[in-house]
Amino acid sequence: MSPQESIMAALVLGGGLWVLRPIAGALARRIGGEIPAAPKVEPDETVLAELQHLREDVNDLAERLDFAERLLAKQRDAQRIGPGG
């Protein structure tokens, strides 16, 4: 390996370690119990009610889309068959 390649390899390796050092330190503190885990938060009843309402709206829209697709398919079939047929 040439001296320039050695210098570049050392810079890349050093830069990578410099970037990863804080992440490894934070992970070590988390594993060691120094940083507590985030508390579990129960969702609010109003949020759950709104989510249920949105699910119902999405289901209603899906039914309407299915109906419109069937209606369009029926019209295309009628045009291919022709009138009176």
Short mmCIF file of the N, C-alpha and C atoms (twelve columns), coordinates in Angstrom:
data_MODEL
# 
_entry.id   MODEL 
# 
loop_
_atom_site.group_PDB 
_atom_site.id 
_atom_site.type_symbol 
_atom_site.label_atom_id 
_atom_site.label_alt_id 
_atom_site.label_comp_id 
_atom_site.label_asym_id 
_atom_site.label_seq_id 
_atom_site.Cartn_x 
_atom_site.Cartn_y 
_atom_site.Cartn_z 
_atom_site.pdbx_PDB_model_num 
ATOM 1   N N  . MET A 1  0.845   -1.164 0.000   1 
ATOM 2   C CA . MET A 1  0.000   0.000  0.000   1 
ATOM 3   C C  . MET A 1  0.897   1.235  0.000   1 
ATOM 4   N N  . SER A 2  0.507   2.212  -0.802  1 
ATOM 5   C CA . SER A 2  1.298   3.436  -0.885  1 
ATOM 6   C C  . SER A 2  1.053   4.289  0.364   1 
ATOM 7   N N  . PRO A 3  1.933   5.248  0.628   1 
ATOM 8   C CA . PRO A 3  1.744   6.118  1.795   1 
ATOM 9   C C  . PRO A 3  0.431   6.907  1.726   1 
ATOM 10  N N  . GLN A 4  0.056   7.335  0.533   1 
ATOM 11  C CA . GLN A 4  -1.204  8.079  0.404   1 
ATOM 12  C C  . GLN A 4  -2.405  7.196  0.739   1 
ATOM 13  N N  . GLU A 5  -2.381  5.951  0.287   1 
ATOM 14  C CA . GLU A 5  -3.467  5.032  0.596   1 
ATOM 15  C C  . GLU A 5  -3.523  4.729  2.084   1 
ATOM 16  N N  . SER A 6  -2.356  4.617  2.709   1 
ATOM 17  C CA . SER A 6  -2.309  4.362  4.155   1 
ATOM 18  C C  . SER A 6  -2.892  5.529  4.928   1 
ATOM 19  N N  . ILE A 7  -2.553  6.739  4.513   1 
ATOM 20  C CA . ILE A 7  -3.079  7.934  5.185   1 
ATOM 21  C C  . ILE A 7  -4.595  8.006  5.011   1 
ATOM 22  N N  . MET A 8  -5.078  7.751  3.793   1 
ATOM 23  C CA . MET A 8  -6.517  7.793  3.541   1 
ATOM 24  C C  . MET A 8  -7.247  6.714  4.349   1 
ATOM 25  N N  . ALA A 9  -6.689  5.526  4.425   1 
ATOM 26  C CA . ALA A 9  -7.312  4.455  5.200   1 
ATOM 27  C C  . ALA A 9  -7.363  4.832  6.673   1 
ATOM 28  N N  . ALA A 10 -6.294  5.434  7.189   1 
ATOM 29  C CA . ALA A 10 -6.278  5.851  8.590   1 
ATOM 30  C C  . ALA A 10 -7.294  6.954  8.839   1 
ATOM 31  N N  . LEU A 11 -7.429  7.886  7.904   1 
ATOM 32  C CA . LEU A 11 -8.411  8.970  8.055   1 
ATOM 33  C C  . LEU A 11 -9.845  8.431  8.022   1 
ATOM 34  N N  . VAL A 12 -10.104 7.511  7.109   1 
ATOM 35  C CA . VAL A 12 -11.452 6.941  7.014   1 
ATOM 36  C C  . VAL A 12 -11.778 6.141  8.270   1 
ATOM 37  N N  . LEU A 13 -10.835 5.326  8.720   1 
ATOM 38  C CA . LEU A 13 -11.057 4.531  9.924   1 
ATOM 39  C C  . LEU A 13 -11.224 5.429  11.144  1 
ATOM 40  N N  . GLY A 14 -10.367 6.428  11.260  1 
ATOM 41  C CA . GLY A 14 -10.474 7.361  12.392  1 
ATOM 42  C C  . GLY A 14 -11.763 8.152  12.360  1 
ATOM 43  N N  . GLY A 15 -12.163 8.599  11.183  1 
ATOM 44  C CA . GLY A 15 -13.425 9.335  11.048  1 
ATOM 45  C C  . GLY A 15 -14.620 8.469  11.408  1 
ATOM 46  N N  . GLY A 16 -14.574 7.218  10.969  1 
ATOM 47  C CA . GLY A 16 -15.668 6.309  11.308  1 
ATOM 48  C C  . GLY A 16 -15.763 6.069  12.800  1 
ATOM 49  N N  . LEU A 17 -14.625 5.875  13.435  1 
ATOM 50  C CA . LEU A 17 -14.637 5.691  14.895  1 
ATOM 51  C C  . LEU A 17 -15.088 6.958  15.605  1 
ATOM 52  N N  . TRP A 18 -14.692 8.120  15.095  1 
ATOM 53  C CA . TRP A 18 -15.072 9.390  15.705  1 
ATOM 54  C C  . TRP A 18 -16.592 9.588  15.621  1 
ATOM 55  N N  . VAL A 19 -17.196 9.147  14.521  1 
ATOM 56  C CA . VAL A 19 -18.646 9.277  14.347  1 
ATOM 57  C C  . VAL A 19 -19.383 8.251  15.197  1 
ATOM 58  N N  . LEU A 20 -18.878 7.024  15.278  1 
ATOM 59  C CA . LEU A 20 -19.579 5.956  15.981  1 
ATOM 60  C C  . LEU A 20 -19.362 5.973  17.495  1 
ATOM 61  N N  . ARG A 21 -18.344 6.675  17.993  1 
ATOM 62  C CA . ARG A 21 -18.046 6.688  19.421  1 
ATOM 63  C C  . ARG A 21 -19.216 7.185  20.271  1 
ATOM 64  N N  . PRO A 22 -19.870 8.308  19.934  1 
ATOM 65  C CA . PRO A 22 -21.011 8.743  20.763  1 
ATOM 66  C C  . PRO A 22 -22.180 7.756  20.748  1 
ATOM 67  N N  . ILE A 23 -22.404 7.124  19.619  1 
ATOM 68  C CA . ILE A 23 -23.498 6.149  19.522  1 
ATOM 69  C C  . ILE A 23 -23.185 4.943  20.399  1 
ATOM 70  N N  . ALA A 24 -21.964 4.464  20.348  1 
ATOM 71  C CA . ALA A 24 -21.580 3.325  21.176  1 
ATOM 72  C C  . ALA A 24 -21.640 3.681  22.649  1 
ATOM 73  N N  . GLY A 25 -21.247 4.907  23.009  1 
ATOM 74  C CA . GLY A 25 -21.318 5.342  24.404  1 
ATOM 75  C C  . GLY A 25 -22.749 5.415  24.903  1 
ATOM 76  N N  . ALA A 26 -23.639 5.954  24.085  1 
ATOM 77  C CA . ALA A 26 -25.050 6.047  24.479  1 
ATOM 78  C C  . ALA A 26 -25.648 4.658  24.629  1 
ATOM 79  N N  . LEU A 27 -25.303 3.752  23.745  1 
ATOM 80  C CA . LEU A 27 -25.800 2.382  23.835  1 
ATOM 81  C C  . LEU A 27 -25.281 1.697  25.094  1 
ATOM 82  N N  . ALA A 28 -24.023 1.935  25.425  1 
ATOM 83  C CA . ALA A 28 -23.451 1.339  26.635  1 
ATOM 84  C C  . ALA A 28 -24.130 1.890  27.888  1 
ATOM 85  N N  . ARG A 29 -24.422 3.182  27.915  1 
ATOM 86  C CA . ARG A 29 -25.123 3.772  29.068  1 
ATOM 87  C C  . ARG A 29 -26.538 3.217  29.183  1 
ATOM 88  N N  . ARG A 30 -27.202 3.005  28.036  1 
ATOM 89  C CA . ARG A 30 -28.559 2.469  28.043  1 
ATOM 90  C C  . ARG A 30 -28.563 1.031  28.558  1 
ATOM 91  N N  . ILE A 31 -27.611 0.231  28.090  1 
ATOM 92  C CA . ILE A 31 -27.529 -1.158 28.538  1 
ATOM 93  C C  . ILE A 31 -27.179 -1.223 30.016  1 
ATOM 94  N N  . GLY A 32 -26.308 -0.328 30.476  1 
ATOM 95  C CA . GLY A 32 -25.892 -0.309 31.879  1 
ATOM 96  C C  . GLY A 32 -26.967 0.204  32.820  1 
ATOM 97  N N  . GLY A 33 -28.065 0.709  32.305  1 
ATOM 98  C CA . GLY A 33 -29.153 1.188  33.150  1 
ATOM 99  C C  . GLY A 33 -29.002 2.641  33.570  1 
ATOM 100 N N  . GLU A 34 -28.016 3.323  33.053  1 
ATOM 101 C CA . GLU A 34 -27.812 4.718  33.405  1 
ATOM 102 C C  . GLU A 34 -28.905 5.605  32.815  1 
ATOM 103 N N  . ILE A 35 -29.373 5.252  31.623  1 
ATOM 104 C CA . ILE A 35 -30.444 5.990  30.964  1 
ATOM 105 C C  . ILE A 35 -31.706 5.136  31.049  1 
ATOM 106 N N  . PRO A 36 -32.739 5.598  31.752  1 
ATOM 107 C CA . PRO A 36 -33.953 4.775  31.871  1 
ATOM 108 C C  . PRO A 36 -34.706 4.713  30.546  1 
ATOM 109 N N  . ALA A 37 -35.422 3.638  30.367  1 
ATOM 110 C CA . ALA A 37 -36.239 3.479  29.169  1 
ATOM 111 C C  . ALA A 37 -37.411 4.451  29.233  1 
ATOM 112 N N  . ALA A 38 -37.910 4.820  28.088  1 
ATOM 113 C CA . ALA A 38 -39.046 5.737  28.028  1 
ATOM 114 C C  . ALA A 38 -40.268 5.061  28.643  1 
ATOM 115 N N  . PRO A 39 -41.043 5.804  29.429  1 
ATOM 116 C CA . PRO A 39 -42.230 5.201  30.046  1 
ATOM 117 C C  . PRO A 39 -43.291 4.899  29.004  1 
ATOM 118 N N  . LYS A 40 -44.027 3.829  29.254  1 
ATOM 119 C CA . LYS A 40 -45.130 3.467  28.366  1 
ATOM 120 C C  . LYS A 40 -46.274 4.443  28.589  1 
ATOM 121 N N  . VAL A 41 -46.806 4.970  27.506  1 
ATOM 122 C CA . VAL A 41 -47.900 5.927  27.581  1 
ATOM 123 C C  . VAL A 41 -49.135 5.273  26.979  1 
ATOM 124 N N  . GLU A 42 -50.197 5.227  27.739  1 
ATOM 125 C CA . GLU A 42 -51.453 4.677  27.241  1 
ATOM 126 C C  . GLU A 42 -52.139 5.725  26.364  1 
ATOM 127 N N  . PRO A 43 -52.678 5.321  25.226  1 
ATOM 128 C CA . PRO A 43 -53.341 6.290  24.353  1 
ATOM 129 C C  . PRO A 43 -54.600 6.850  25.012  1 
ATOM 130 N N  . ASP A 44 -54.870 8.088  24.717  1 
ATOM 131 C CA . ASP A 44 -56.036 8.784  25.257  1 
ATOM 132 C C  . ASP A 44 -57.308 8.209  24.619  1 
ATOM 133 N N  . GLU A 45 -58.388 8.206  25.365  1 
ATOM 134 C CA . GLU A 45 -59.663 7.672  24.860  1 
ATOM 135 C C  . GLU A 45 -60.156 8.464  23.656  1 
ATOM 136 N N  . THR A 46 -59.933 9.778  23.645  1 
ATOM 137 C CA . THR A 46 -60.387 10.578 22.494  1 
ATOM 138 C C  . THR A 46 -59.599 10.201 21.239  1 
ATOM 139 N N  . VAL A 47 -58.324 9.895  21.405  1 
ATOM 140 C CA . VAL A 47 -57.511 9.481  20.261  1 
ATOM 141 C C  . VAL A 47 -58.008 8.138  19.740  1 
ATOM 142 N N  . LEU A 48 -58.320 7.220  20.643  1 
ATOM 143 C CA . LEU A 48 -58.833 5.913  20.216  1 
ATOM 144 C C  . LEU A 48 -60.179 6.049  19.512  1 
ATOM 145 N N  . ALA A 49 -61.034 6.933  20.016  1 
ATOM 146 C CA . ALA A 49 -62.337 7.142  19.391  1 
ATOM 147 C C  . ALA A 49 -62.164 7.742  17.996  1 
ATOM 148 N N  . GLU A 50 -61.264 8.699  17.865  1 
ATOM 149 C CA . GLU A 50 -61.017 9.309  16.561  1 
ATOM 150 C C  . GLU A 50 -60.431 8.286  15.593  1 
ATOM 151 N N  . LEU A 51 -59.544 7.424  16.069  1 
ATOM 152 C CA . LEU A 51 -58.976 6.381  15.228  1 
ATOM 153 C C  . LEU A 51 -60.058 5.422  14.744  1 
ATOM 154 N N  . GLN A 52 -60.974 5.052  15.627  1 
ATOM 155 C CA . GLN A 52 -62.072 4.172  15.234  1 
ATOM 156 C C  . GLN A 52 -62.950 4.847  14.187  1 
ATOM 157 N N  . HIS A 53 -63.192 6.146  14.358  1 
ATOM 158 C CA . HIS A 53 -63.994 6.899  13.386  1 
ATOM 159 C C  . HIS A 53 -63.289 6.923  12.025  1 
ATOM 160 N N  . LEU A 54 -61.992 7.123  12.024  1 
ATOM 161 C CA . LEU A 54 -61.236 7.142  10.769  1 
ATOM 162 C C  . LEU A 54 -61.255 5.773  10.091  1 
ATOM 163 N N  . ARG A 55 -61.184 4.706  10.880  1 
ATOM 164 C CA . ARG A 55 -61.263 3.361  10.303  1 
ATOM 165 C C  . ARG A 55 -62.611 3.137  9.635   1 
ATOM 166 N N  . GLU A 56 -63.678 3.599  10.277  1 
ATOM 167 C CA . GLU A 56 -65.011 3.466  9.688   1 
ATOM 168 C C  . GLU A 56 -65.115 4.258  8.396   1 
ATOM 169 N N  . ASP A 57 -64.526 5.469  8.379   1 
ATOM 170 C CA . ASP A 57 -64.546 6.281  7.164   1 
ATOM 171 C C  . ASP A 57 -63.782 5.588  6.031   1 
ATOM 172 N N  . VAL A 58 -62.644 5.009  6.350   1 
ATOM 173 C CA . VAL A 58 -61.854 4.321  5.329   1 
ATOM 174 C C  . VAL A 58 -62.623 3.112  4.801   1 
ATOM 175 N N  . ASN A 59 -63.270 2.367  5.672   1 
ATOM 176 C CA . ASN A 59 -64.071 1.223  5.224   1 
ATOM 177 C C  . ASN A 59 -65.209 1.671  4.330   1 
ATOM 178 N N  . ASP A 60 -65.869 2.785  4.683   1 
ATOM 179 C CA . ASP A 60 -66.961 3.325  3.878   1 
ATOM 180 C C  . ASP A 60 -66.452 3.739  2.503   1 
ATOM 181 N N  . LEU A 61 -65.286 4.397  2.468   1 
ATOM 182 C CA . LEU A 61 -64.717 4.799  1.185   1 
ATOM 183 C C  . LEU A 61 -64.326 3.590  0.342   1 
ATOM 184 N N  . ALA A 62 -63.834 2.541  0.976   1 
ATOM 185 C CA . ALA A 62 -63.466 1.330  0.243   1 
ATOM 186 C C  . ALA A 62 -64.704 0.687  -0.383  1 
ATOM 187 N N  . GLU A 63 -65.811 0.675  0.342   1 
ATOM 188 C CA . GLU A 63 -67.052 0.124  -0.202  1 
ATOM 189 C C  . GLU A 63 -67.531 0.952  -1.388  1 
ATOM 190 N N  . ARG A 64 -67.443 2.275  -1.268  1 
ATOM 191 C CA . ARG A 64 -67.874 3.137  -2.372  1 
ATOM 192 C C  . ARG A 64 -66.988 2.935  -3.595  1 
ATOM 193 N N  . LEU A 65 -65.689 2.776  -3.372  1 
ATOM 194 C CA . LEU A 65 -64.776 2.545  -4.485  1 
ATOM 195 C C  . LEU A 65 -65.092 1.220  -5.170  1 
ATOM 196 N N  . ASP A 66 -65.348 0.188  -4.393  1 
ATOM 197 C CA . ASP A 66 -65.708 -1.106 -4.973  1 
ATOM 198 C C  . ASP A 66 -66.968 -0.985 -5.816  1 
ATOM 199 N N  . PHE A 67 -67.967 -0.263 -5.316  1 
ATOM 200 C CA . PHE A 67 -69.212 -0.071 -6.048  1 
ATOM 201 C C  . PHE A 67 -68.953 0.660  -7.365  1 
ATOM 202 N N  . ALA A 68 -68.139 1.725  -7.303  1 
ATOM 203 C CA . ALA A 68 -67.853 2.493  -8.514  1 
ATOM 204 C C  . ALA A 68 -67.081 1.643  -9.526  1 
ATOM 205 N N  . GLU A 69 -66.150 0.824  -9.063  1 
ATOM 206 C CA . GLU A 69 -65.410 -0.049 -9.973  1 
ATOM 207 C C  . GLU A 69 -66.327 -1.064 -10.638 1 
ATOM 208 N N  . ARG A 70 -67.247 -1.634 -9.861  1 
ATOM 209 C CA . ARG A 70 -68.189 -2.594 -10.453 1 
ATOM 210 C C  . ARG A 70 -69.089 -1.908 -11.478 1 
ATOM 211 N N  . LEU A 71 -69.526 -0.691 -11.182 1 
ATOM 212 C CA . LEU A 71 -70.388 0.055  -12.095 1 
ATOM 213 C C  . LEU A 71 -69.646 0.366  -13.389 1 
ATOM 214 N N  . LEU A 72 -68.399 0.794  -13.288 1 
ATOM 215 C CA . LEU A 72 -67.613 1.074  -14.490 1 
ATOM 216 C C  . LEU A 72 -67.342 -0.196 -15.288 1 
ATOM 217 N N  . ALA A 73 -67.074 -1.299 -14.620 1 
ATOM 218 C CA . ALA A 73 -66.838 -2.556 -15.322 1 
ATOM 219 C C  . ALA A 73 -68.090 -3.006 -16.052 1 
ATOM 220 N N  . LYS A 74 -69.248 -2.809 -15.436 1 
ATOM 221 C CA . LYS A 74 -70.507 -3.196 -16.072 1 
ATOM 222 C C  . LYS A 74 -70.734 -2.363 -17.332 1 
ATOM 223 N N  . GLN A 75 -70.406 -1.065 -17.275 1 
ATOM 224 C CA . GLN A 75 -70.580 -0.208 -18.458 1 
ATOM 225 C C  . GLN A 75 -69.631 -0.623 -19.570 1 
ATOM 226 N N  . ARG A 76 -68.407 -0.972 -19.224 1 
ATOM 227 C CA . ARG A 76 -67.447 -1.406 -20.252 1 
ATOM 228 C C  . ARG A 76 -67.902 -2.705 -20.900 1 
ATOM 229 N N  . ASP A 77 -68.410 -3.628 -20.085 1 
ATOM 230 C CA . ASP A 77 -68.902 -4.890 -20.639 1 
ATOM 231 C C  . ASP A 77 -70.068 -4.652 -21.571 1 
ATOM 232 N N  . ALA A 78 -70.965 -3.739 -21.209 1 
ATOM 233 C CA . ALA A 78 -72.132 -3.451 -22.047 1 
ATOM 234 C C  . ALA A 78 -71.693 -2.826 -23.370 1 
ATOM 235 N N  . GLN A 79 -70.667 -2.003 -23.349 1 
ATOM 236 C CA . GLN A 79 -70.197 -1.383 -24.586 1 
ATOM 237 C C  . GLN A 79 -69.528 -2.397 -25.491 1 
ATOM 238 N N  . ARG A 80 -68.827 -3.376 -24.910 1 
ATOM 239 C CA . ARG A 80 -68.172 -4.409 -25.723 1 
ATOM 240 C C  . ARG A 80 -69.186 -5.335 -26.358 1 
ATOM 241 N N  . ILE A 81 -70.220 -5.658 -25.605 1 
ATOM 242 C CA . ILE A 81 -71.254 -6.576 -26.126 1 
ATOM 243 C C  . ILE A 81 -72.089 -5.875 -27.192 1 
ATOM 244 N N  . GLY A 82 -72.364 -4.616 -26.983 1 
ATOM 245 C CA . GLY A 82 -73.166 -3.864 -27.930 1 
ATOM 246 C C  . GLY A 82 -74.590 -3.742 -27.453 1 
ATOM 247 N N  . PRO A 83 -75.377 -2.896 -28.100 1 
ATOM 248 C CA . PRO A 83 -76.759 -2.693 -27.664 1 
ATOM 249 C C  . PRO A 83 -77.620 -3.906 -28.001 1 
ATOM 250 N N  . GLY A 84 -78.552 -4.178 -27.091 1 
ATOM 251 C CA . GLY A 84 -79.524 -5.226 -27.289 1 
ATOM 252 C C  . GLY A 84 -78.961 -6.636 -27.211 1 
ATOM 253 N N  . GLY A 85 -77.783 -6.769 -26.605 1 
ATOM 254 C CA . GLY A 85 -77.265 -8.053 -26.709 1 
ATOM 255 C C  . GLY A 85 -76.958 -8.894 -25.598 1 
# 
